[in-house]
Short mmCIF file of N, CA and C in Angstrom, two decimals:
data_model
loop_
_atom_site.label_atom_id
_atom_site.label_comp_id
_atom_site.label_asym_id
_atom_site.label_seq_id
_atom_site.Cartn_x
_atom_site.Cartn_y
_atom_site.Cartn_z
N UNK M 1 66.89 -90.85 46.37
CA UNK M 1 66.14 -89.81 47.05
C UNK M 1 64.99 -89.33 46.18
N UNK M 2 63.91 -89.02 46.85
CA UNK M 2 62.77 -88.52 46.09
C UNK M 2 62.85 -87.01 45.96
N UNK M 3 62.25 -86.53 44.91
CA UNK M 3 62.26 -85.08 44.67
C UNK M 3 61.30 -84.40 45.63
N UNK M 4 61.64 -83.20 46.11
CA UNK M 4 60.72 -82.49 47.00
C UNK M 4 59.42 -82.14 46.27
N UNK M 5 58.31 -82.25 47.00
CA UNK M 5 57.03 -81.93 46.38
C UNK M 5 56.81 -80.43 46.39
N UNK M 6 56.21 -79.94 45.36
CA UNK M 6 55.94 -78.50 45.24
C UNK M 6 54.44 -78.30 45.38
N UNK M 7 54.06 -77.35 46.21
CA UNK M 7 52.64 -77.05 46.43
C UNK M 7 52.01 -76.54 45.14
N UNK M 8 50.78 -76.95 44.93
CA UNK M 8 50.03 -76.50 43.76
C UNK M 8 49.54 -75.08 44.03
N UNK M 9 50.01 -74.11 43.28
CA UNK M 9 49.66 -72.71 43.53
C UNK M 9 48.69 -72.15 42.50
N UNK M 10 48.07 -73.03 41.73
CA UNK M 10 47.08 -72.54 40.77
C UNK M 10 45.87 -71.99 41.51
N UNK M 11 45.24 -70.97 40.96
CA UNK M 11 44.05 -70.38 41.57
C UNK M 11 42.85 -71.31 41.41
N UNK M 12 42.00 -71.26 42.41
CA UNK M 12 40.75 -72.00 42.30
C UNK M 12 39.82 -71.28 41.35
N UNK M 13 39.07 -72.03 40.60
CA UNK M 13 38.10 -71.41 39.72
C UNK M 13 36.90 -70.96 40.55
N UNK M 14 36.66 -69.67 40.55
CA UNK M 14 35.51 -69.16 41.30
C UNK M 14 34.55 -68.48 40.34
N UNK M 15 33.28 -68.52 40.72
CA UNK M 15 32.29 -67.90 39.82
C UNK M 15 32.34 -66.39 40.00
N UNK M 16 32.08 -65.63 38.96
CA UNK M 16 32.08 -64.17 39.09
C UNK M 16 30.97 -63.73 40.05
N UNK M 17 31.25 -62.70 40.82
CA UNK M 17 30.29 -62.20 41.80
C UNK M 17 29.27 -61.30 41.11
N UNK M 18 27.97 -61.53 41.40
CA UNK M 18 26.95 -60.64 40.85
C UNK M 18 26.47 -59.70 41.97
N UNK M 19 25.54 -58.82 41.64
CA UNK M 19 25.07 -57.82 42.61
C UNK M 19 24.40 -58.45 43.83
N UNK M 20 23.68 -59.55 43.63
CA UNK M 20 23.02 -60.22 44.75
C UNK M 20 24.05 -60.73 45.74
N UNK M 21 25.13 -61.31 45.22
CA UNK M 21 26.19 -61.80 46.10
C UNK M 21 26.88 -60.64 46.82
N UNK M 22 27.15 -59.58 46.08
CA UNK M 22 27.91 -58.47 46.64
C UNK M 22 27.13 -57.69 47.69
N UNK M 23 25.82 -57.51 47.47
CA UNK M 23 25.04 -56.66 48.37
C UNK M 23 23.97 -57.40 49.14
N UNK M 24 23.89 -58.71 48.99
CA UNK M 24 22.94 -59.51 49.75
C UNK M 24 23.45 -59.74 51.16
N UNK M 25 22.64 -60.39 51.99
CA UNK M 25 23.10 -60.67 53.35
C UNK M 25 24.28 -61.64 53.32
N UNK M 26 25.22 -61.49 54.24
CA UNK M 26 26.36 -62.41 54.26
C UNK M 26 25.90 -63.82 54.58
N UNK M 27 26.69 -64.80 54.19
CA UNK M 27 26.28 -66.18 54.39
C UNK M 27 26.12 -66.50 55.87
N UNK M 28 27.01 -66.06 56.71
CA UNK M 28 26.90 -66.23 58.16
C UNK M 28 27.20 -64.90 58.81
N UNK M 29 26.30 -64.43 59.66
CA UNK M 29 26.59 -63.19 60.36
C UNK M 29 26.04 -63.23 61.77
N UNK M 30 26.67 -62.47 62.64
CA UNK M 30 26.25 -62.31 64.02
C UNK M 30 26.57 -60.87 64.40
N UNK M 31 25.53 -60.08 64.60
CA UNK M 31 25.71 -58.67 64.95
C UNK M 31 25.15 -58.45 66.34
N UNK M 32 25.93 -57.86 67.23
CA UNK M 32 25.46 -57.55 68.58
C UNK M 32 25.80 -56.10 68.88
N UNK M 33 24.77 -55.36 69.26
CA UNK M 33 24.94 -53.95 69.64
C UNK M 33 24.56 -53.79 71.09
N UNK M 34 25.32 -53.00 71.81
CA UNK M 34 24.97 -52.60 73.17
C UNK M 34 24.70 -51.10 73.08
N UNK M 35 23.49 -50.69 73.40
CA UNK M 35 23.12 -49.28 73.22
C UNK M 35 22.05 -48.87 74.22
N UNK M 36 21.59 -47.64 74.12
CA UNK M 36 20.50 -47.08 74.92
C UNK M 36 20.69 -47.29 76.42
N UNK M 37 21.78 -46.77 77.01
CA UNK M 37 21.95 -46.91 78.46
C UNK M 37 20.89 -46.11 79.20
N UNK M 38 20.33 -46.70 80.25
CA UNK M 38 19.33 -46.03 81.07
C UNK M 38 19.68 -46.24 82.53
N UNK M 39 19.75 -45.15 83.28
CA UNK M 39 20.02 -45.23 84.71
C UNK M 39 18.69 -45.23 85.44
N UNK M 40 18.51 -46.22 86.33
CA UNK M 40 17.26 -46.36 87.08
C UNK M 40 17.55 -46.46 88.56
N UNK M 41 16.55 -46.21 89.37
CA UNK M 41 16.70 -46.34 90.82
C UNK M 41 17.18 -45.05 91.47
N UNK M 42 17.29 -45.10 92.80
CA UNK M 42 17.67 -43.93 93.59
C UNK M 42 18.71 -44.34 94.63
N UNK M 43 19.63 -43.44 94.92
CA UNK M 43 20.60 -43.67 95.98
C UNK M 43 21.45 -44.91 95.74
N UNK M 44 21.56 -45.77 96.76
CA UNK M 44 22.40 -46.98 96.65
C UNK M 44 21.78 -48.03 95.74
N UNK M 45 20.51 -47.88 95.40
CA UNK M 45 19.84 -48.83 94.50
C UNK M 45 19.82 -48.33 93.06
N UNK M 46 20.70 -47.41 92.74
CA UNK M 46 20.78 -46.84 91.40
C UNK M 46 21.74 -47.66 90.55
N UNK M 47 21.35 -47.94 89.31
CA UNK M 47 22.22 -48.67 88.40
C UNK M 47 21.86 -48.34 86.96
N UNK M 48 22.75 -48.71 86.04
CA UNK M 48 22.55 -48.44 84.62
C UNK M 48 22.31 -49.75 83.89
N UNK M 49 21.30 -49.76 83.02
CA UNK M 49 21.06 -50.93 82.18
C UNK M 49 21.35 -50.55 80.73
N UNK M 50 21.64 -51.58 79.94
CA UNK M 50 21.97 -51.39 78.52
C UNK M 50 21.11 -52.34 77.70
N UNK M 51 20.67 -51.88 76.55
CA UNK M 51 19.95 -52.74 75.63
C UNK M 51 20.98 -53.55 74.84
N UNK M 52 20.79 -54.86 74.77
CA UNK M 52 21.68 -55.75 74.01
C UNK M 52 20.84 -56.34 72.87
N UNK M 53 21.15 -55.91 71.66
CA UNK M 53 20.39 -56.34 70.49
C UNK M 53 21.26 -57.28 69.65
N UNK M 54 20.67 -58.42 69.28
CA UNK M 54 21.40 -59.41 68.48
C UNK M 54 20.63 -59.72 67.21
N UNK M 55 21.35 -59.81 66.12
CA UNK M 55 20.81 -60.27 64.83
C UNK M 55 21.77 -61.30 64.28
N UNK M 56 21.22 -62.43 63.81
CA UNK M 56 22.09 -63.48 63.27
C UNK M 56 21.32 -64.36 62.30
N UNK M 57 22.06 -65.12 61.53
CA UNK M 57 21.45 -66.20 60.75
C UNK M 57 22.16 -67.52 61.07
N UNK M 58 22.96 -67.52 62.14
CA UNK M 58 23.65 -68.74 62.54
C UNK M 58 22.62 -69.74 63.07
N UNK M 59 22.66 -70.97 62.61
CA UNK M 59 21.65 -71.96 63.01
C UNK M 59 21.69 -72.33 64.49
N UNK M 60 22.81 -72.09 65.17
CA UNK M 60 22.93 -72.46 66.58
C UNK M 60 22.00 -71.64 67.48
N UNK M 61 21.63 -70.42 67.04
CA UNK M 61 20.75 -69.57 67.84
C UNK M 61 19.29 -69.81 67.45
N UNK M 62 18.44 -70.06 68.46
CA UNK M 62 17.03 -70.35 68.17
C UNK M 62 16.29 -69.12 67.70
N UNK M 63 16.64 -67.94 68.22
CA UNK M 63 16.03 -66.70 67.76
C UNK M 63 16.99 -66.01 66.81
N UNK M 64 16.48 -65.49 65.72
CA UNK M 64 17.34 -64.80 64.76
C UNK M 64 17.49 -63.33 65.10
N UNK M 65 16.58 -62.81 65.92
CA UNK M 65 16.69 -61.44 66.42
C UNK M 65 16.22 -61.44 67.85
N UNK M 66 16.95 -60.72 68.70
CA UNK M 66 16.52 -60.59 70.09
C UNK M 66 17.00 -59.27 70.63
N UNK M 67 16.31 -58.80 71.67
CA UNK M 67 16.66 -57.54 72.30
C UNK M 67 16.35 -57.69 73.79
N UNK M 68 17.37 -57.59 74.62
CA UNK M 68 17.20 -57.74 76.07
C UNK M 68 17.90 -56.58 76.77
N UNK M 69 17.52 -56.32 78.00
CA UNK M 69 18.14 -55.26 78.79
C UNK M 69 19.00 -55.91 79.86
N UNK M 70 20.28 -55.49 79.94
CA UNK M 70 21.23 -56.09 80.88
C UNK M 70 21.97 -54.99 81.63
N UNK M 71 22.40 -55.32 82.85
CA UNK M 71 23.23 -54.41 83.63
C UNK M 71 24.63 -54.98 83.73
N UNK M 72 25.56 -54.20 84.25
CA UNK M 72 26.96 -54.60 84.30
C UNK M 72 27.12 -55.94 85.03
N UNK M 73 26.39 -56.13 86.12
CA UNK M 73 26.51 -57.38 86.89
C UNK M 73 26.09 -58.60 86.07
N UNK M 74 25.21 -58.42 85.08
CA UNK M 74 24.85 -59.53 84.19
C UNK M 74 26.02 -59.92 83.29
N UNK M 75 26.76 -58.90 82.82
CA UNK M 75 27.96 -59.17 82.03
C UNK M 75 28.99 -59.90 82.88
N UNK M 76 29.12 -59.50 84.16
CA UNK M 76 30.04 -60.18 85.08
C UNK M 76 29.63 -61.64 85.27
N UNK M 77 28.32 -61.87 85.40
CA UNK M 77 27.82 -63.23 85.55
C UNK M 77 28.21 -64.08 84.34
N UNK M 78 28.00 -63.55 83.14
CA UNK M 78 28.34 -64.29 81.92
C UNK M 78 29.83 -64.61 81.89
N UNK M 79 30.66 -63.64 82.19
CA UNK M 79 32.11 -63.85 82.20
C UNK M 79 32.48 -64.96 83.19
N UNK M 80 31.92 -64.92 84.39
CA UNK M 80 32.23 -65.93 85.40
C UNK M 80 31.76 -67.32 84.97
N UNK M 81 30.59 -67.40 84.36
CA UNK M 81 30.07 -68.70 83.89
C UNK M 81 30.97 -69.28 82.80
N UNK M 82 31.39 -68.45 81.87
CA UNK M 82 32.24 -68.93 80.77
C UNK M 82 33.61 -69.35 81.30
N UNK M 83 34.15 -68.60 82.25
CA UNK M 83 35.46 -68.96 82.81
C UNK M 83 35.37 -70.29 83.56
N UNK M 84 34.24 -70.53 84.20
CA UNK M 84 34.09 -71.74 84.99
C UNK M 84 33.83 -72.98 84.12
N UNK M 85 32.99 -72.81 83.09
CA UNK M 85 32.48 -73.99 82.38
C UNK M 85 33.02 -74.22 80.98
N UNK M 86 33.66 -73.24 80.37
CA UNK M 86 34.09 -73.44 78.99
C UNK M 86 35.61 -73.51 78.91
N UNK M 87 36.08 -73.87 77.76
CA UNK M 87 37.52 -74.01 77.53
C UNK M 87 38.11 -72.80 76.82
N UNK M 88 37.36 -71.72 76.74
CA UNK M 88 37.86 -70.55 76.01
C UNK M 88 38.51 -69.54 76.96
N UNK M 89 39.38 -68.73 76.42
CA UNK M 89 39.97 -67.63 77.17
C UNK M 89 38.99 -66.47 77.08
N UNK M 90 38.49 -66.04 78.23
CA UNK M 90 37.46 -65.01 78.26
C UNK M 90 38.13 -63.64 78.36
N UNK M 91 37.79 -62.72 77.45
CA UNK M 91 38.41 -61.39 77.50
C UNK M 91 37.95 -60.63 78.74
N UNK M 92 38.70 -59.61 79.13
CA UNK M 92 38.32 -58.84 80.33
C UNK M 92 37.13 -57.94 80.06
N UNK M 93 36.40 -57.64 81.12
CA UNK M 93 35.33 -56.65 81.06
C UNK M 93 35.95 -55.27 81.28
N UNK M 94 35.23 -54.20 80.89
CA UNK M 94 35.72 -52.88 81.28
C UNK M 94 35.73 -52.82 82.81
N UNK M 95 36.62 -52.04 83.38
CA UNK M 95 36.83 -52.01 84.83
C UNK M 95 35.61 -51.64 85.66
N UNK M 96 35.68 -51.97 86.94
CA UNK M 96 34.61 -51.71 87.90
C UNK M 96 34.50 -50.24 88.27
N UNK M 97 35.56 -49.45 88.12
CA UNK M 97 35.56 -48.02 88.45
C UNK M 97 35.25 -47.80 89.92
N UNK M 98 35.98 -48.47 90.78
CA UNK M 98 35.71 -48.37 92.22
C UNK M 98 35.88 -46.95 92.74
N UNK M 99 36.86 -46.20 92.23
CA UNK M 99 37.06 -44.83 92.70
C UNK M 99 35.86 -43.94 92.36
N UNK M 100 35.19 -44.24 91.26
CA UNK M 100 34.03 -43.45 90.88
C UNK M 100 32.84 -43.70 91.80
N UNK M 101 32.88 -44.77 92.58
CA UNK M 101 31.76 -45.11 93.46
C UNK M 101 31.92 -44.53 94.86
N UNK M 102 33.03 -43.84 95.12
CA UNK M 102 33.24 -43.26 96.44
C UNK M 102 32.24 -42.13 96.69
N UNK M 103 31.79 -41.99 97.95
CA UNK M 103 30.85 -40.91 98.25
C UNK M 103 31.54 -39.54 98.24
N UNK M 104 30.77 -38.51 98.23
CA UNK M 104 31.24 -37.12 98.32
C UNK M 104 32.11 -36.71 97.14
N UNK M 105 31.80 -37.22 95.97
CA UNK M 105 32.51 -36.80 94.77
C UNK M 105 31.86 -35.54 94.23
N UNK M 106 32.60 -34.77 93.48
CA UNK M 106 32.05 -33.55 92.89
C UNK M 106 31.33 -33.80 91.58
N UNK M 107 31.33 -35.06 91.11
CA UNK M 107 30.66 -35.38 89.85
C UNK M 107 29.66 -36.52 90.08
N UNK M 108 29.11 -37.02 89.01
CA UNK M 108 28.11 -38.09 89.09
C UNK M 108 28.73 -39.48 89.24
N UNK M 109 30.06 -39.58 89.25
CA UNK M 109 30.71 -40.87 89.43
C UNK M 109 30.39 -41.83 88.30
N UNK M 110 29.91 -43.04 88.65
CA UNK M 110 29.63 -44.04 87.62
C UNK M 110 28.38 -43.71 86.81
N UNK M 111 27.68 -42.64 87.16
CA UNK M 111 26.49 -42.25 86.41
C UNK M 111 26.74 -41.04 85.51
N UNK M 112 27.99 -40.67 85.38
CA UNK M 112 28.36 -39.59 84.48
C UNK M 112 28.26 -40.10 83.03
N UNK M 113 27.75 -39.26 82.15
CA UNK M 113 27.51 -39.69 80.77
C UNK M 113 28.76 -40.22 80.07
N UNK M 114 29.89 -39.56 80.26
CA UNK M 114 31.11 -39.99 79.57
C UNK M 114 31.55 -41.37 80.06
N UNK M 115 31.40 -41.64 81.36
CA UNK M 115 31.76 -42.95 81.89
C UNK M 115 30.81 -44.03 81.36
N UNK M 116 29.51 -43.73 81.34
CA UNK M 116 28.52 -44.69 80.85
C UNK M 116 28.79 -45.04 79.40
N UNK M 117 29.14 -44.04 78.59
CA UNK M 117 29.43 -44.29 77.17
C UNK M 117 30.70 -45.12 77.02
N UNK M 118 31.73 -44.82 77.81
CA UNK M 118 32.98 -45.58 77.76
C UNK M 118 32.72 -47.04 78.15
N UNK M 119 31.91 -47.25 79.17
CA UNK M 119 31.58 -48.60 79.61
C UNK M 119 30.74 -49.32 78.56
N UNK M 120 29.80 -48.61 77.93
CA UNK M 120 28.96 -49.21 76.89
C UNK M 120 29.82 -49.75 75.75
N UNK M 121 30.80 -48.96 75.31
CA UNK M 121 31.70 -49.38 74.23
C UNK M 121 32.47 -50.63 74.66
N UNK M 122 32.98 -50.62 75.90
CA UNK M 122 33.73 -51.77 76.41
C UNK M 122 32.87 -53.03 76.51
N UNK M 123 31.61 -52.88 76.94
CA UNK M 123 30.71 -54.02 77.04
C UNK M 123 30.37 -54.57 75.65
N UNK M 124 30.20 -53.68 74.68
CA UNK M 124 29.92 -54.12 73.30
C UNK M 124 31.11 -54.89 72.73
N UNK M 125 32.31 -54.42 72.97
CA UNK M 125 33.50 -55.14 72.50
C UNK M 125 33.59 -56.50 73.19
N UNK M 126 33.34 -56.54 74.48
CA UNK M 126 33.39 -57.79 75.24
C UNK M 126 32.40 -58.82 74.67
N UNK M 127 31.14 -58.45 74.52
CA UNK M 127 30.12 -59.42 74.10
C UNK M 127 30.35 -59.86 72.66
N UNK M 128 30.85 -58.98 71.82
CA UNK M 128 31.13 -59.37 70.43
C UNK M 128 32.31 -60.33 70.35
N UNK M 129 33.33 -60.13 71.17
CA UNK M 129 34.46 -61.06 71.19
C UNK M 129 34.03 -62.43 71.69
N UNK M 130 33.20 -62.45 72.73
CA UNK M 130 32.71 -63.72 73.28
C UNK M 130 31.83 -64.44 72.25
N UNK M 131 30.81 -63.73 71.77
CA UNK M 131 29.82 -64.36 70.89
C UNK M 131 30.43 -64.77 69.55
N UNK M 132 31.51 -64.13 69.15
CA UNK M 132 32.16 -64.50 67.90
C UNK M 132 33.01 -65.76 68.00
N UNK M 133 33.22 -66.25 69.21
CA UNK M 133 34.05 -67.44 69.41
C UNK M 133 33.19 -68.69 69.17
N UNK M 134 33.61 -69.57 68.26
CA UNK M 134 32.79 -70.74 67.92
C UNK M 134 32.48 -71.64 69.12
N UNK M 135 33.41 -71.79 70.07
CA UNK M 135 33.13 -72.64 71.23
C UNK M 135 32.15 -71.97 72.19
N UNK M 136 32.24 -70.66 72.33
CA UNK M 136 31.32 -69.94 73.23
C UNK M 136 29.89 -69.99 72.68
N UNK M 137 29.74 -70.08 71.37
CA UNK M 137 28.40 -70.10 70.77
C UNK M 137 27.61 -71.34 71.17
N UNK M 138 28.28 -72.35 71.68
CA UNK M 138 27.59 -73.57 72.13
C UNK M 138 27.16 -73.50 73.59
N UNK M 139 27.58 -72.48 74.31
CA UNK M 139 27.32 -72.42 75.75
C UNK M 139 25.91 -71.90 76.05
N UNK M 140 25.22 -72.63 76.90
CA UNK M 140 23.85 -72.28 77.28
C UNK M 140 23.78 -70.89 77.92
N UNK M 141 24.79 -70.54 78.73
CA UNK M 141 24.76 -69.24 79.41
C UNK M 141 24.78 -68.07 78.42
N UNK M 142 25.51 -68.21 77.30
CA UNK M 142 25.55 -67.15 76.30
C UNK M 142 24.17 -67.00 75.64
N UNK M 143 23.54 -68.11 75.33
CA UNK M 143 22.21 -68.05 74.71
C UNK M 143 21.21 -67.39 75.65
N UNK M 144 21.28 -67.75 76.94
CA UNK M 144 20.38 -67.16 77.92
C UNK M 144 20.64 -65.66 78.02
N UNK M 145 21.90 -65.27 78.07
CA UNK M 145 22.28 -63.86 78.19
C UNK M 145 21.75 -63.05 77.00
N UNK M 146 21.88 -63.59 75.80
CA UNK M 146 21.52 -62.84 74.59
C UNK M 146 20.03 -62.90 74.25
N UNK M 147 19.34 -63.99 74.64
CA UNK M 147 18.02 -64.19 74.08
C UNK M 147 16.87 -64.31 75.07
N UNK M 148 17.16 -64.42 76.36
CA UNK M 148 16.06 -64.57 77.31
C UNK M 148 15.91 -63.31 78.14
N UNK M 149 14.66 -62.93 78.37
CA UNK M 149 14.35 -61.68 79.08
C UNK M 149 15.03 -61.61 80.45
N UNK M 150 14.98 -62.71 81.18
CA UNK M 150 15.63 -62.72 82.50
C UNK M 150 16.64 -63.86 82.55
N UNK M 151 17.66 -63.69 83.35
CA UNK M 151 18.71 -64.70 83.48
C UNK M 151 18.38 -65.59 84.67
N UNK M 152 18.28 -66.88 84.41
CA UNK M 152 18.05 -67.86 85.47
C UNK M 152 19.40 -68.25 86.04
N UNK M 153 19.77 -67.68 87.18
CA UNK M 153 21.09 -67.93 87.75
C UNK M 153 21.20 -69.34 88.35
N UNK M 154 20.10 -70.08 88.38
CA UNK M 154 20.11 -71.45 88.87
C UNK M 154 20.06 -72.46 87.71
N UNK M 155 20.36 -71.99 86.50
CA UNK M 155 20.32 -72.86 85.34
C UNK M 155 21.36 -73.96 85.46
N UNK M 156 21.21 -75.00 84.66
CA UNK M 156 22.19 -76.08 84.64
C UNK M 156 23.14 -75.79 83.49
N UNK M 157 24.43 -75.53 83.80
CA UNK M 157 25.39 -75.22 82.75
C UNK M 157 25.51 -76.37 81.74
N UNK M 158 25.86 -76.01 80.53
CA UNK M 158 26.06 -77.03 79.51
C UNK M 158 26.05 -76.44 78.13
N UNK M 159 26.03 -77.35 77.17
CA UNK M 159 26.03 -76.96 75.76
C UNK M 159 24.59 -76.87 75.26
N UNK M 160 24.42 -76.11 74.20
CA UNK M 160 23.09 -75.94 73.60
C UNK M 160 22.77 -77.16 72.76
#
């Protein structure tokens, strides 16, 4: 019988970290913020848009910085595209808040500041979870969502 092999547990030799390494930009980063909600329109044509700002040094993205304005339905479109065309498990979006859309409410419903802020946080978590997934980063729909001013809903799905 052969003797069982023992894993080598010696530490790897690493170079000491200097100030440039410690406080310089990370080797790979992807930052996405959803902020500055703005409600536009009147009556039934009223909706809220959010600024989606991305900064990265990942080579897969053609733009290293971008800033686009998106509404909730655009996030829904992205979720549906990824569920249809990719192999990743897509996280849920913050809820639709159907009860808040009922007429004759005593408050602003889906246009109330606290609801808009809660939804903004949920949308930011959603897009960061999606964009942080290595397989999702190859999807054309994600690049369009993050980097192009308008979404071409007739695009041809595929990889970047």
